[in-house]
């Protein structure tokens, strides 16, 4: 096998037959297989099986009941299953013209690159198929932001957001990828320094059906970008930083109404502890939750730690205020900085540590039971 074409699909039934026919036609000169990695809830799997019968080239279907990682996860799964090291990824809606596959393969065969990107933004490429002006703007702005954040890795890449590319899978660390949402190429290019070439292509209109891009995908993209750029500790710092600002603002507000600063510090701390927990679950440790203990267990540990921290922090603030005569807000700020590092260590090493296998302790059983009860559907 010389080439594996990987097509992630989510409800693309009316596009499958046409796509297979055109790939088949475009790749007659090399030995090719197609792998559909499908998360559909419609008749797409049937359409794929029917197209496989009719096609001259091997067409395989991986249907996932648990669509981990969305589009990006599907692409990685396809690469792991591919018969060839040379993997070409394209959408299933014919916005990526199969007729461009040969020029991508030929470019790769010069032998000097690991990735060939089909770009809308070089030569006579164009992005005409983007649904409307707002999509064009979003695409342009996110491309600019991404390139600004990875000036070195994305130096020669004009279209890091495209879903149409060819890669030698031996050059990438498939296991190390954390595919989330739509932007799998960005994930691949940002994690390792790779040699990239681009060929132009015209982004076409959808053949049938509708786009699955959404506001939610946009949010995914932003967390992916921050995660790739800064890693966990910095994400944790951003959330901790926002929490600290909120903490100080609440304290400032309360002390100005005449409240004692110690009482104000307690109220501000509790509000921030709760908000931080939800934010870190969602944005920082989301990928470790699955292997860690249940939500309640994580919450109790995190809550206990943060309260212990606050209990230690408040006399420390009092000490600083009384001995150094600095303002209570500055003293609180100083203690928050020290606490940050200890808190990060505790959360990554204890709260989100992988569950231990074997007989659970009694406390563990109690918390697990609480967990099960808490998520049970309510009955009246
Ligand atoms: N397996 C799987 N799972 N496939 C998915 C999923 C999913 O959760 N979500 C979407 N897909 C498939 C679609 O069926 C389609 O084949 C392809 O991924 C792209 O989805 P579209 O819904 O057509 O997205 P788009 O046209 O808005 O986005 C395209 O353009 C972007 C650049 O503007 C994609 O090519 C993106 O990868 C690309 O970044
Ligand atoms: Mn599309």
Short mmCIF file of C-alpha atoms in Angstrom, two decimals, residues 196-321:
data_model
loop_
_atom_site.label_atom_id
_atom_site.label_comp_id
_atom_site.label_asym_id
_atom_site.label_seq_id
_atom_site.Cartn_x
_atom_site.Cartn_y
_atom_site.Cartn_z
CA UNK A 196 6.50 21.24 5.81
CA UNK A 197 5.69 22.05 2.20
CA UNK A 198 2.49 23.63 0.94
CA UNK A 199 0.53 23.20 -2.26
CA UNK A 200 -2.38 25.48 -3.16
CA UNK A 201 -5.95 24.23 -3.30
CA UNK A 202 -9.38 25.68 -3.84
CA UNK A 203 -11.68 25.14 -0.91
CA UNK A 204 -14.92 24.10 -2.62
CA UNK A 205 -18.54 24.33 -1.61
CA UNK A 206 -19.98 21.46 0.32
CA UNK A 207 -21.38 18.77 -2.00
CA UNK A 208 -24.35 18.03 0.29
CA UNK A 209 -25.36 18.25 3.96
CA UNK A 210 -24.24 20.92 6.38
CA UNK A 211 -21.17 22.00 8.33
CA UNK A 212 -20.54 20.74 11.85
CA UNK A 213 -18.47 23.76 12.83
CA UNK A 214 -19.94 25.49 15.85
CA UNK A 215 -19.31 27.97 18.60
CA UNK A 216 -18.41 25.03 20.81
CA UNK A 217 -15.70 24.00 18.34
CA UNK A 218 -14.41 27.56 18.56
CA UNK A 219 -14.06 27.25 22.33
CA UNK A 220 -12.32 23.88 21.90
CA UNK A 221 -9.91 25.56 19.56
CA UNK A 222 -9.05 28.30 22.05
CA UNK A 223 -8.35 25.84 24.88
CA UNK A 224 -6.31 23.72 22.47
CA UNK A 225 -4.26 26.75 21.51
CA UNK A 226 -3.59 27.79 25.11
CA UNK A 227 -2.84 24.22 26.14
CA UNK A 228 -0.39 23.69 23.29
CA UNK A 229 1.34 26.99 23.89
CA UNK A 230 1.55 27.08 27.65
CA UNK A 231 1.08 23.58 28.99
CA UNK A 232 -0.86 22.67 32.09
CA UNK A 233 0.91 24.74 34.69
CA UNK A 234 0.38 27.94 32.73
CA UNK A 235 -3.28 27.18 32.14
CA UNK A 236 -3.57 26.54 35.84
CA UNK A 237 -1.79 29.85 36.42
CA UNK A 238 -4.15 31.72 34.13
CA UNK A 239 -7.14 30.35 36.01
CA UNK A 240 -5.43 30.89 39.37
CA UNK A 241 -4.53 34.42 38.26
CA UNK A 242 -8.10 35.23 37.29
CA UNK A 243 -9.21 33.73 40.60
CA UNK A 244 -6.71 35.85 42.49
CA UNK A 245 -7.91 39.00 40.76
CA UNK A 246 -11.50 38.11 41.61
CA UNK A 247 -10.40 37.33 45.16
CA UNK A 248 -8.74 40.71 45.59
CA UNK A 249 -11.62 42.56 43.91
CA UNK A 250 -14.14 40.93 46.25
CA UNK A 251 -11.96 41.77 49.24
CA UNK A 252 -11.56 45.34 48.07
CA UNK A 253 -15.32 45.67 47.64
CA UNK A 254 -16.11 44.28 51.09
CA UNK A 255 -13.42 46.19 53.01
CA UNK A 256 -14.74 49.36 51.42
CA UNK A 257 -18.19 48.72 52.78
CA UNK A 258 -16.51 48.78 56.18
CA UNK A 259 -16.27 45.02 56.67
CA UNK A 260 -13.35 43.70 58.74
CA UNK A 261 -10.63 42.60 56.31
CA UNK A 262 -10.35 39.13 57.83
CA UNK A 263 -14.04 38.42 57.30
CA UNK A 264 -13.77 39.83 53.79
CA UNK A 265 -10.79 37.55 53.10
CA UNK A 266 -12.76 34.47 54.19
CA UNK A 267 -15.75 35.26 51.97
CA UNK A 268 -13.53 36.13 49.01
CA UNK A 269 -11.56 32.88 49.45
CA UNK A 270 -14.64 30.62 49.52
CA UNK A 271 -16.14 32.16 46.40
CA UNK A 272 -12.85 31.87 44.54
CA UNK A 273 -12.25 28.27 45.66
CA UNK A 274 -15.56 27.14 44.19
CA UNK A 275 -15.13 29.02 40.92
CA UNK A 276 -11.54 27.82 40.50
CA UNK A 277 -12.53 24.19 40.99
CA UNK A 278 -15.05 24.27 38.16
CA UNK A 279 -12.69 26.17 35.88
CA UNK A 280 -9.76 23.81 36.45
CA UNK A 281 -11.97 20.73 35.93
CA UNK A 282 -13.13 22.12 32.62
CA UNK A 283 -9.96 23.64 31.22
CA UNK A 284 -6.84 22.33 32.95
CA UNK A 285 -7.29 18.74 34.05
CA UNK A 286 -10.09 17.63 31.70
CA UNK A 287 -7.88 14.98 30.13
CA UNK A 288 -6.87 13.51 33.52
CA UNK A 289 -10.38 13.27 34.97
CA UNK A 290 -11.09 9.93 33.35
CA UNK A 291 -8.21 8.16 35.09
CA UNK A 292 -8.61 9.99 38.41
CA UNK A 293 -11.05 9.42 41.27
CA UNK A 294 -14.70 10.54 40.97
CA UNK A 295 -15.90 14.14 40.87
CA UNK A 296 -16.86 14.26 44.54
CA UNK A 297 -13.57 12.83 45.63
CA UNK A 298 -11.70 15.39 43.53
CA UNK A 299 -13.89 18.17 44.81
CA UNK A 300 -13.44 17.20 48.46
CA UNK A 301 -9.67 16.96 48.15
CA UNK A 302 -9.41 20.22 46.28
CA UNK A 303 -11.83 21.97 48.64
CA UNK A 304 -10.04 20.64 51.73
CA UNK A 305 -6.67 21.69 50.38
CA UNK A 306 -7.79 25.17 49.45
CA UNK A 307 -9.46 25.73 52.80
CA UNK A 308 -6.40 24.49 54.67
CA UNK A 309 -4.41 26.83 52.49
CA UNK A 310 -6.75 29.71 53.29
CA UNK A 311 -6.65 28.91 56.99
CA UNK A 312 -2.87 29.10 56.90
CA UNK A 313 -2.93 32.09 54.60
CA UNK A 314 -5.15 34.28 56.76
CA UNK A 315 -2.95 34.30 59.86
CA UNK A 316 -0.03 34.78 57.50
CA UNK A 317 -1.77 37.87 56.12
CA UNK A 318 -2.39 39.10 59.67
CA UNK A 319 1.25 38.52 60.52
CA UNK A 320 2.44 40.45 57.47
CA UNK A 321 0.01 43.31 58.13
#
